CSV table of C-alpha atoms in Angstrom, one decimal:
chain,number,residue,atom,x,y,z
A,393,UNK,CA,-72.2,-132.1,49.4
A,394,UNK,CA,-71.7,-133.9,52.6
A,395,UNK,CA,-68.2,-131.8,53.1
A,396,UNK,CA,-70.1,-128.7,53.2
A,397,UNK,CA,-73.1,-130.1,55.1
A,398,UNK,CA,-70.7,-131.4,58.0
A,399,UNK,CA,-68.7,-128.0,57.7
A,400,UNK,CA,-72.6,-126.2,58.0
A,401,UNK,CA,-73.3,-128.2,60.8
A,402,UNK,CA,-70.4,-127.5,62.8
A,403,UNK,CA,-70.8,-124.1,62.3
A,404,UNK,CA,-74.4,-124.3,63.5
A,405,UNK,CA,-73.2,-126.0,66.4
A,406,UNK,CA,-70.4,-123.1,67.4
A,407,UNK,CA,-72.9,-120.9,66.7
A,408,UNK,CA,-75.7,-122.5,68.9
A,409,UNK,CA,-73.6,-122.8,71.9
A,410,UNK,CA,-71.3,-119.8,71.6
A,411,UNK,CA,-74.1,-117.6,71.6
A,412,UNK,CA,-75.8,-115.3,73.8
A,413,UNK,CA,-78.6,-113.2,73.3
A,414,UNK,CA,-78.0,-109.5,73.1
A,415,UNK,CA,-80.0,-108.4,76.2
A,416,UNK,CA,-83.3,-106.9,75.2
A,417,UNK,CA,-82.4,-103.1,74.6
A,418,UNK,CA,-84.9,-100.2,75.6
A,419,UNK,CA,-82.8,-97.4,73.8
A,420,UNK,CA,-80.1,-97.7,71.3
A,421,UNK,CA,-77.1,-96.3,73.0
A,422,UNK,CA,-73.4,-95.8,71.0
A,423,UNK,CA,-70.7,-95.8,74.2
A,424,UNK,CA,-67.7,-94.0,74.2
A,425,UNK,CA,-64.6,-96.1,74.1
A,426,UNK,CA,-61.6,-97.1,76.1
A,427,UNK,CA,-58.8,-98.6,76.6
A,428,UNK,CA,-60.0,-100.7,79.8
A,429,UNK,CA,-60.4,-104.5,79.6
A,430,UNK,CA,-62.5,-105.3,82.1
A,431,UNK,CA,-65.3,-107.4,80.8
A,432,UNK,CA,-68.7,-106.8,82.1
A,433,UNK,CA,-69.8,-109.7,84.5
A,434,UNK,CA,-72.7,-111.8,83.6
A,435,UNK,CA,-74.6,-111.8,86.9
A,436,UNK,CA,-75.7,-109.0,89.5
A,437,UNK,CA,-75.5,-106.3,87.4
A,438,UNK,CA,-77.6,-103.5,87.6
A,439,UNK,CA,-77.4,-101.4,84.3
A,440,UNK,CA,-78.8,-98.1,84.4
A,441,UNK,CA,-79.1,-97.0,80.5
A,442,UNK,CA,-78.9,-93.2,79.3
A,443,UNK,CA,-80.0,-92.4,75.7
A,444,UNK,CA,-78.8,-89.4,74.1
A,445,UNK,CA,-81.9,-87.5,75.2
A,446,UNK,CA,-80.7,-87.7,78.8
A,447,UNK,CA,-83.9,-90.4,79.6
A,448,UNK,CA,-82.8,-93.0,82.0
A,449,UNK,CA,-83.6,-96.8,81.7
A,450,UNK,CA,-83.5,-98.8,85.0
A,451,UNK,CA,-82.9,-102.7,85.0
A,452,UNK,CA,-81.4,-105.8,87.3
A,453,UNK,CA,-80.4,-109.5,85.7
A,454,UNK,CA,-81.8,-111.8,87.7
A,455,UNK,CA,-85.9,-112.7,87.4
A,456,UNK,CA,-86.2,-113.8,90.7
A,457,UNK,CA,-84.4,-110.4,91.9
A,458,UNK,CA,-86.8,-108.8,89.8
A,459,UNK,CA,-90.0,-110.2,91.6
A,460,UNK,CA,-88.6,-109.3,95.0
A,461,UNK,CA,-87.5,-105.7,93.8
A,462,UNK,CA,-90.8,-105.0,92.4
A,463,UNK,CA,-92.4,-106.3,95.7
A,464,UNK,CA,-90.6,-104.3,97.7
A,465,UNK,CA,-91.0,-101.0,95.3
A,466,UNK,CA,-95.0,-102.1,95.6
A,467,UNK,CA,-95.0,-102.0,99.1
A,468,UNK,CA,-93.4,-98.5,99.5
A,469,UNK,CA,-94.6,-96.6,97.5
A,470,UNK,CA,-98.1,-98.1,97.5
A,471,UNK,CA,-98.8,-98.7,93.3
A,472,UNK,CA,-101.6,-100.9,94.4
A,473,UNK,CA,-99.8,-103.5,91.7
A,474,UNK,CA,-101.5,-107.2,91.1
A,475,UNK,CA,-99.8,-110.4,91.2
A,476,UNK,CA,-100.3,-110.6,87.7
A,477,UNK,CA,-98.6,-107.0,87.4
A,478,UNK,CA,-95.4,-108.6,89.5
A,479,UNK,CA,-95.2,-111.1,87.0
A,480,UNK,CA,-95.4,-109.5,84.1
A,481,UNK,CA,-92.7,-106.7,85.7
A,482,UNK,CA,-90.3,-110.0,86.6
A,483,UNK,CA,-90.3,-111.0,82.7
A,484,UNK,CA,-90.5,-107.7,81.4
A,485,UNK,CA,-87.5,-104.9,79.8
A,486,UNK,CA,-86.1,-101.9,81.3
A,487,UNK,CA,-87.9,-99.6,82.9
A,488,UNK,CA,-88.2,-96.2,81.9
A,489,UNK,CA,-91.1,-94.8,82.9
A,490,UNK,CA,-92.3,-92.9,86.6
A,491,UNK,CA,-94.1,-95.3,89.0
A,492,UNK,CA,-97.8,-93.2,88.4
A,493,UNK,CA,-97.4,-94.9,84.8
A,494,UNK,CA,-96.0,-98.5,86.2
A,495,UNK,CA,-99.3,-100.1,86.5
A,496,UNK,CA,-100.8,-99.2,83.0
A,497,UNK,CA,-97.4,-99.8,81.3
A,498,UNK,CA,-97.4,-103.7,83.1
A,499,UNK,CA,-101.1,-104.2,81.6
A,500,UNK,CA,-100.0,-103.5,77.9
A,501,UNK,CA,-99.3,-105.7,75.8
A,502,UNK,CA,-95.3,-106.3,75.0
A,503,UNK,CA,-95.5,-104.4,71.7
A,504,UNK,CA,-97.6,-101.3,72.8
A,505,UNK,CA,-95.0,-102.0,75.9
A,506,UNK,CA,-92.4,-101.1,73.2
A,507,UNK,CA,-94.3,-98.0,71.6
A,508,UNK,CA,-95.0,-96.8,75.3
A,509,UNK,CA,-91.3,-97.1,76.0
A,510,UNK,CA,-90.3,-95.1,72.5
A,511,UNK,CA,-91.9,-92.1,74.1
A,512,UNK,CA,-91.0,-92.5,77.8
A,513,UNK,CA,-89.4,-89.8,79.9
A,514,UNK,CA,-87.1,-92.2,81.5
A,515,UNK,CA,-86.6,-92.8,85.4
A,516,UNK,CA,-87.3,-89.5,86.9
A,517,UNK,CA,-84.1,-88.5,88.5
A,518,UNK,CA,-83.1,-85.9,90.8
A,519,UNK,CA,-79.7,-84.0,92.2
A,520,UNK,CA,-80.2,-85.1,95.7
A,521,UNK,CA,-81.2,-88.7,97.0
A,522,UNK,CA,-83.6,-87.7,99.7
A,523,UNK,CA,-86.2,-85.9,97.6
A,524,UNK,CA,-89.4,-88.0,97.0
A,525,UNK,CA,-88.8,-87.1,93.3
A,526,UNK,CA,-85.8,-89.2,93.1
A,527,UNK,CA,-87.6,-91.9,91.6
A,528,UNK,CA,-84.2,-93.8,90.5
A,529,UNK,CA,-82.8,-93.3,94.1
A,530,UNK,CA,-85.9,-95.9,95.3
A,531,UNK,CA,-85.3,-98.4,92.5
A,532,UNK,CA,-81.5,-98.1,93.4
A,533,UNK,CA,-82.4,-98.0,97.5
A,534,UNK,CA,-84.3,-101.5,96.7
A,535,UNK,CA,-82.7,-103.4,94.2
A,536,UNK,CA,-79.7,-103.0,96.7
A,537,UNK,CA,-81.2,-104.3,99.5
A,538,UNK,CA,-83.0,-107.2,97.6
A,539,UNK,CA,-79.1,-108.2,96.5
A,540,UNK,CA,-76.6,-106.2,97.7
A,541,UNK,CA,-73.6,-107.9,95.1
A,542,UNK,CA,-75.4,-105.7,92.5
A,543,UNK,CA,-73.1,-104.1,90.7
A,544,UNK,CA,-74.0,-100.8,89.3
A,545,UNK,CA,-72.8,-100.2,85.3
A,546,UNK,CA,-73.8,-97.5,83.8
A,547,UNK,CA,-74.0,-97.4,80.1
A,548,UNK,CA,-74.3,-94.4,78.6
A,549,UNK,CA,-74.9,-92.8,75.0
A,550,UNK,CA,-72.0,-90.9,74.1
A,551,UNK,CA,-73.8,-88.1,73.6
A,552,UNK,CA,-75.6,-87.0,76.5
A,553,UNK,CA,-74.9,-84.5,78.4
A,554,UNK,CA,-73.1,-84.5,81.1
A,555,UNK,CA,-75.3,-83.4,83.7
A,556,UNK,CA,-78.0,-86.7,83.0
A,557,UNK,CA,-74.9,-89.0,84.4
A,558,UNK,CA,-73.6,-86.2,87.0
A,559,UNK,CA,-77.4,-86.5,87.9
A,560,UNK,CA,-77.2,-90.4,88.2
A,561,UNK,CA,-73.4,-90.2,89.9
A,562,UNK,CA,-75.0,-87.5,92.6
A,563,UNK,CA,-78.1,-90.2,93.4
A,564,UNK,CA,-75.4,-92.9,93.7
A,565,UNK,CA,-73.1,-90.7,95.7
A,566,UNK,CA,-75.9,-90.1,97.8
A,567,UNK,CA,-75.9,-93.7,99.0
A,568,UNK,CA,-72.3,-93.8,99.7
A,569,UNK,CA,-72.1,-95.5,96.1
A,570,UNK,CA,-68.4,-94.2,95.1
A,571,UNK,CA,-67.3,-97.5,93.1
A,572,UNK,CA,-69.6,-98.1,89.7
A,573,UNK,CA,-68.3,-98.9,86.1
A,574,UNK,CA,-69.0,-97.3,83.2
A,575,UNK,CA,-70.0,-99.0,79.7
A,576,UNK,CA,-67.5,-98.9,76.8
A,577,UNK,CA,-66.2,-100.0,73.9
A,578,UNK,CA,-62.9,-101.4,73.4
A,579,UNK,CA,-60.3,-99.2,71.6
A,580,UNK,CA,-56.5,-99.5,71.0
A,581,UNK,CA,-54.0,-98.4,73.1
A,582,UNK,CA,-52.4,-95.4,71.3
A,583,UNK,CA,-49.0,-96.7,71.1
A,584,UNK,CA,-46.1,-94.4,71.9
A,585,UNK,CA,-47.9,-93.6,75.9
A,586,UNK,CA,-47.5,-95.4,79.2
A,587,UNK,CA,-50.3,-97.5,79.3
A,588,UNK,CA,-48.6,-98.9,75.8
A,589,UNK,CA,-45.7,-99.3,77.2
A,590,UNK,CA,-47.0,-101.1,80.2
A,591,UNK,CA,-49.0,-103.7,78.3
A,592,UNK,CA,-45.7,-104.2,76.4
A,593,UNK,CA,-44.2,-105.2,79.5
A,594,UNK,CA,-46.4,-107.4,80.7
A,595,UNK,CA,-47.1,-108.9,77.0
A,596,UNK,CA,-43.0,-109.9,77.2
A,597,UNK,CA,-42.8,-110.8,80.7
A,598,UNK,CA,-45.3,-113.6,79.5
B,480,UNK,CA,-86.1,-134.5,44.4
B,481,UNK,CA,-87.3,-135.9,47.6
B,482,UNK,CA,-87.8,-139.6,47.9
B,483,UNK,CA,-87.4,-142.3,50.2
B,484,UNK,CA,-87.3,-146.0,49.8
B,485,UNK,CA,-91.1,-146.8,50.5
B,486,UNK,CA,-91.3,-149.6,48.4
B,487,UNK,CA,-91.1,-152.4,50.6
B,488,UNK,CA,-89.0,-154.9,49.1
B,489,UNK,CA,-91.6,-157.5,48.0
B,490,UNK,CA,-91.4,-159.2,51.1
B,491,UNK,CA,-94.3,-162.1,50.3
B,492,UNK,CA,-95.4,-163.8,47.0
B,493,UNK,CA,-98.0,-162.5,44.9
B,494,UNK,CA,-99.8,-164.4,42.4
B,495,UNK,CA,-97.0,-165.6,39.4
B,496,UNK,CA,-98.1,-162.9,37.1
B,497,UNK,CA,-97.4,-160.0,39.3
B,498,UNK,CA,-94.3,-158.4,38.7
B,499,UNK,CA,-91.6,-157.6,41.7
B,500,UNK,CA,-91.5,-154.1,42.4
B,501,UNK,CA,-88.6,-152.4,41.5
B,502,UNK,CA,-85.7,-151.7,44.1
B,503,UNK,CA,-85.9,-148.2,44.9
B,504,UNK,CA,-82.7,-146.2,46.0
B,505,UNK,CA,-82.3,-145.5,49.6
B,506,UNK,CA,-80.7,-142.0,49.4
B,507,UNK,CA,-82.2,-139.2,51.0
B,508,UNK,CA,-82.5,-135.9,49.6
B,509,UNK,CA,-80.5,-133.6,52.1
B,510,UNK,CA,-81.4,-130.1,50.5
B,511,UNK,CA,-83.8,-129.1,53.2
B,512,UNK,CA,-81.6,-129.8,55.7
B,513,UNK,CA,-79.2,-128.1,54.8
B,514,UNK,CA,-81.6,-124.8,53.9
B,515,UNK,CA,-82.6,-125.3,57.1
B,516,UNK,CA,-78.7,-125.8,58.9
B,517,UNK,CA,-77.9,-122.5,57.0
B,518,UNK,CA,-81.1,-120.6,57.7
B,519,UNK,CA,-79.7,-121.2,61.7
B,520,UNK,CA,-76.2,-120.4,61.1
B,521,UNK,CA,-77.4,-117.1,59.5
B,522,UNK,CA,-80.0,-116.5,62.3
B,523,UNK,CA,-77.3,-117.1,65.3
B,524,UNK,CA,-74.6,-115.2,63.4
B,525,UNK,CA,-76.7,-112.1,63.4
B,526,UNK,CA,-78.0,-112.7,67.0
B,527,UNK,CA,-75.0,-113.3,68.8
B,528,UNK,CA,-73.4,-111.3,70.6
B,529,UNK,CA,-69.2,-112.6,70.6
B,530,UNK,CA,-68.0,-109.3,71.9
B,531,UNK,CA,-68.6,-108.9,75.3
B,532,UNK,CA,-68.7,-105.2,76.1
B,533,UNK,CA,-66.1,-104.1,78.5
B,534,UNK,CA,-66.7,-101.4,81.7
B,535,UNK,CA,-64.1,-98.7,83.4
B,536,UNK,CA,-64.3,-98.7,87.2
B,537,UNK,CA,-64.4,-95.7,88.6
B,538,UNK,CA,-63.7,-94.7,92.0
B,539,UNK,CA,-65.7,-91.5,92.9
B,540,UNK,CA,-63.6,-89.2,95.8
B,541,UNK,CA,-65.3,-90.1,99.1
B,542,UNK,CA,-68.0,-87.6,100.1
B,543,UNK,CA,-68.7,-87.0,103.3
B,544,UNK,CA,-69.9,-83.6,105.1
B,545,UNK,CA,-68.8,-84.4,108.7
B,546,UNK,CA,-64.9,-84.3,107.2
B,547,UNK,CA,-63.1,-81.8,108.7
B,548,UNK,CA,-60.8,-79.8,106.8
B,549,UNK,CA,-57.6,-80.9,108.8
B,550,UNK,CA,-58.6,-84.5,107.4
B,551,UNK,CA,-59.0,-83.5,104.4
B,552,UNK,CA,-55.8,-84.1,101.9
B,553,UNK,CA,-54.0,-81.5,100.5
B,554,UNK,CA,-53.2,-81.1,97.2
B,555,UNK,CA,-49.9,-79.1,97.0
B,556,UNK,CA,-50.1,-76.9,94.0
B,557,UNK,CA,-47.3,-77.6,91.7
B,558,UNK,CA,-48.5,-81.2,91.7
B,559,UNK,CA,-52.2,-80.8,90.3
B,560,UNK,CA,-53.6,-79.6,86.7
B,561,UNK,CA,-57.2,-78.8,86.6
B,562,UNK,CA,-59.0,-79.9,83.0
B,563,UNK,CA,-62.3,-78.1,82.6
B,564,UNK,CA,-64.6,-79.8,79.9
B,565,UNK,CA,-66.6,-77.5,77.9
B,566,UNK,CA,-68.8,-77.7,74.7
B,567,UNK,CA,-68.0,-78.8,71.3
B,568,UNK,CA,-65.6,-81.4,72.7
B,569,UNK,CA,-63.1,-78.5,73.7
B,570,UNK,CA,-60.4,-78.8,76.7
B,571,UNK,CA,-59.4,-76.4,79.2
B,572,UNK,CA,-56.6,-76.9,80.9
B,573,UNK,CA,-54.5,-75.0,83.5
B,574,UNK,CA,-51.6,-75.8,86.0
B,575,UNK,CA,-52.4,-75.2,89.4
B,576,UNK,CA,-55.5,-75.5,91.4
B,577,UNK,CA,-56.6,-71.9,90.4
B,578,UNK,CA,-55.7,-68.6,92.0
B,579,UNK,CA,-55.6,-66.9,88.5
B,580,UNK,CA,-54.9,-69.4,86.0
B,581,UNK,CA,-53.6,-69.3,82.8
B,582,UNK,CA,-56.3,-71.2,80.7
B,583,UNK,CA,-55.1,-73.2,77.7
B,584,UNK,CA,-57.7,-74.0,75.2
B,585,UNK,CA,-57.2,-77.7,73.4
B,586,UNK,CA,-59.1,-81.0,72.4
B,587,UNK,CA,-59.0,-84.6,71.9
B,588,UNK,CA,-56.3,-84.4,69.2
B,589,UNK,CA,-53.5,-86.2,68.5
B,590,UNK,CA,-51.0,-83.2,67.8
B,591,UNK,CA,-51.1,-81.1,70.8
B,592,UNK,CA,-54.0,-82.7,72.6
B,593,UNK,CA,-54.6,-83.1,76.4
B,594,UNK,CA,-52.4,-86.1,75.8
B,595,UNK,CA,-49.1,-84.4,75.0
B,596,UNK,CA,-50.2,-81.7,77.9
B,597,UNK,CA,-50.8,-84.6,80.5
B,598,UNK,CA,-47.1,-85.9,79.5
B,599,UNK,CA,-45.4,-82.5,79.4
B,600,UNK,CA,-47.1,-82.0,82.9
B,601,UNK,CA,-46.1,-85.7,84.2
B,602,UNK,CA,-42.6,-85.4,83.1
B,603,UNK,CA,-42.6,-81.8,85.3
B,604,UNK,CA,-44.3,-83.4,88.0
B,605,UNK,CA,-41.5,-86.0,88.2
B,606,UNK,CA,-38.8,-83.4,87.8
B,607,UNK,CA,-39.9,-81.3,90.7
B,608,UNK,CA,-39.9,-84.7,92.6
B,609,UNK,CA,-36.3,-85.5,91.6
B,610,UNK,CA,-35.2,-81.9,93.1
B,611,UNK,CA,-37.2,-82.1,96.3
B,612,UNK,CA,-39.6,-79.4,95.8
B,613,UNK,CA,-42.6,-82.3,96.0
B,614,UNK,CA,-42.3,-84.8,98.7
B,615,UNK,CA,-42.1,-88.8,97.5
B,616,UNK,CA,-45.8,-89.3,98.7
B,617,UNK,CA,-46.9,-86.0,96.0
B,618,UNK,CA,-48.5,-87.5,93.0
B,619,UNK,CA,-49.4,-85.6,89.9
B,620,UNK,CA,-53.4,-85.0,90.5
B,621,UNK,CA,-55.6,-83.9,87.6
B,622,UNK,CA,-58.7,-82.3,88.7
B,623,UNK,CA,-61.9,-82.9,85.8
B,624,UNK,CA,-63.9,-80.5,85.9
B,625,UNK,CA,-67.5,-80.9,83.2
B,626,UNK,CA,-69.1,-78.0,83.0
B,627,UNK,CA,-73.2,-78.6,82.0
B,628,UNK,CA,-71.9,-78.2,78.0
B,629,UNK,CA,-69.8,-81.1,77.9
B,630,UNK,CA,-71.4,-84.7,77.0
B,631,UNK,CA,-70.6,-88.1,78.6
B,632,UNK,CA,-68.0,-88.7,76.0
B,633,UNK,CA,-65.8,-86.3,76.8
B,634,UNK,CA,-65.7,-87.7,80.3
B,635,UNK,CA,-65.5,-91.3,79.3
B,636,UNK,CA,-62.4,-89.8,76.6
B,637,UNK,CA,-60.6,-87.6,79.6
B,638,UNK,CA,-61.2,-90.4,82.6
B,639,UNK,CA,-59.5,-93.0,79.2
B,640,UNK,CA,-56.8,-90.6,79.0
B,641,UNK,CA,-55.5,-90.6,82.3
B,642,UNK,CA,-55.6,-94.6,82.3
B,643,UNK,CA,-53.4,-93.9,79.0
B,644,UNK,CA,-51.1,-91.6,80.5
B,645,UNK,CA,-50.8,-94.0,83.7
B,646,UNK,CA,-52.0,-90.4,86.3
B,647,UNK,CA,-53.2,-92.8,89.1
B,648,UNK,CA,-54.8,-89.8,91.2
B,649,UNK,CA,-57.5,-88.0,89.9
B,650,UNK,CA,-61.2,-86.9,90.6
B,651,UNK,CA,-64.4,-85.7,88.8
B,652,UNK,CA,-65.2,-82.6,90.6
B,653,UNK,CA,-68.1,-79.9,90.2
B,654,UNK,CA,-66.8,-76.8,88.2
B,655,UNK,CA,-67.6,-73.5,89.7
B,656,UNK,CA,-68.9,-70.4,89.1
B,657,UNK,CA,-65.4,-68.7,88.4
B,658,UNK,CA,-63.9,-71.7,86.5
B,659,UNK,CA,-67.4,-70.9,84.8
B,660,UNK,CA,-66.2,-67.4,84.3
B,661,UNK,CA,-62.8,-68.6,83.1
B,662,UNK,CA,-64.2,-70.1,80.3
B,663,UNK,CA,-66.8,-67.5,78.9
B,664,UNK,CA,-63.8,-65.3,79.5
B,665,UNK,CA,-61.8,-67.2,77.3
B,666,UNK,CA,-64.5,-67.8,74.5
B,667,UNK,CA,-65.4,-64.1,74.7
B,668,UNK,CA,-61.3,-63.5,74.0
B,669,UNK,CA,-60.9,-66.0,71.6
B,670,UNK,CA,-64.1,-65.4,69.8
B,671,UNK,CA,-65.8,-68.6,70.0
């Protein structure tokens, strides 16, 4: 009895402090998968979400960053938001939704938050950055210049189409964006191919 | 199941005819606790998240509309292959950059893919190299070309495969209208 209760207990305790909460998800997304290794950083990370439907989900890490985004987004394009509508878009998910809907969607509750987001049409999004329908190119545009380490991941479903994320690389392009990552899981390295052979190498040379 | 040792321990006299009370055990019953240490360990197991997910970086070609074409690099055409990515997960591939191509039609296989093409086209890249008819500073260059049928996964597979096949120059590029052609030309002939 006490055996297993020290054995539960340290498990509970690698579990405690190993853990990290999967971020809050607006969409479930399956990504492709790659070889790459590069793990996604923890901090400035703007993540820019693409369901299988094409919709687009728009969010940065850091609260604070948050609070001065949404400021700024207030200011420009005049949504007439309340303090208590900043805060609630500081602590809130992903945004999916165009900026006429903000304000209602920041009043809701969290759940009807969640069955608002459901039907959502996503970050409007446009082929060039200039036009005033380019809703993503203002959240990009601002949450740049409120920290400009962002880094910009996009994580994508598998299954959209390609012209959602050539929409989204356009916009990015557009801002002289030509270095983002892309989401993926981790695969194998088919063995037999250069990349193979290369980790091989450096697996030896260790 | 649960007790404690409340009794406490007769610690002044009562009258002679009262008895002592009886020395209860101090043992704890632990059950709870551990219902509880397991009900965590099952909640944190299925909340954590121990695989981090990992990100491709991807460098997009600079775009920039006051280049002038002398500025411009040029792609010498026995060096580059273009890929076109079309629906259904299916591969087009020619050599060249395009002044009537020979369209190949292929997929993410492992028997004849875009893999073994990429290698095949790699080894005669470095062959052309070895005899002088490419200068050192030519690289192989594959061209990818999705076309509005193709998903994100096919790009994510084709931008994977050139990190497989070590091809360190290559760019996402906008298909055109003939490459467009190509391709419903080839369907039509192949009856897709």
């Amino acid at each position: 009895m006490t055996a297993m209760c020290d054995v539960a207990f340290l498990l509970l305790t690698f579990f405690m402090l190993a853990t990290k909460f999967k971020p809050e998800e607006p969409v479930v997304v399956k990504t492709p998968s790659s070889i790459s290794e590069i793990p996604l950083p923890d901090v400035d990370i703007m993540l820019l979400t693409v369901d299988p439907k094409g919709r687009i989900f728009f969010s940065i890490d850091n609260k604070l960053k948050r609070k001065e985004l949404i400021e700024s987004v207030n200011d420009e394009r005049k949504l007439g938001l309340t303090p208590e509508d900043i805060n609630a878009f500081a602590i809130g998910p992903s945004i999916g939704i165009p900026f006429s809907q903000l304000k209602s969607f920041l009043n809701m509750r969290p759940d009807e938050q969640g069955e608002m987001m459901k039907e959502a049409q996503g970050v409007p999004v446009d082929t060039t950055v200039m036009s005033p329908t380019n809703e993503l190119a203002q959240w990009i545009k601002s949450a740049r210049y409120t920290n400009p380490k962002l880094r910009i991941c996009i994580k994508a479903d598998g299954d959209a189409a390609y012209p959602h994320v050539k929409k989204i690389i356009s916009t990015l392009e557009g801002y002289k964006i030509f270095k983002f990552n892309l989401i993926t899981n981790l695969k194998a390295v088919p063995p037999g191919t250069a990349a193979f052979e290369e980790r091989n190498k450096v697996a030896k040379a260790d | 199941m649960a007790e404690m040792d409340t009794s406490s321990g007769g610690g002044h006299k009562k009258g002679p005819g009262v008895k002592k009370g009886k020395k209860l055990s101090t043992r704890i019953d632990l059950t709870p606790m551990v219902d509880l240490g397991f009900l965590l360990i099952t909640f944190f197991m299925f909340t954590t998240t121990l695989a981090k997910p990992k990100t491709m970086e991807i460098n997009m070609p600079y775009k920039d509309k006051n280049l002038t074409e002398e500025e411009k690099n040029k792609l010498k055409a026995s060096a580059a292959m273009t890929i076109l990515l079309s629906k259904d997960h299916r591969i087009y591939y020619y050599e060249g950059i395009g002044d009537d191509p020979v369209l190949k039609v292929t997929g993410f296989k492992a028997k004849d893919g875009i893999r073994d093409a990429l290698i095949a086209k790699k080894k005669l890249v470095a062959g052309l190299k070895q005899s002088g008819a490419l200068g050192p500073k030519d690289e192989m260059t594959v061209l990818i070309k999705p076309d509005s049928t193709s998903t994100y996964s096919d790009l994510v597979n084709m931008l994977d495969e050139m990190s497989i096949n070590d091809v360190r120059t290559y760019a996402i590029i906008d298909i055109s209208t003939t490459e467009q052609g190509f391709i419903s030309a080839t369907e039509k002939a192949s009856g897709l």
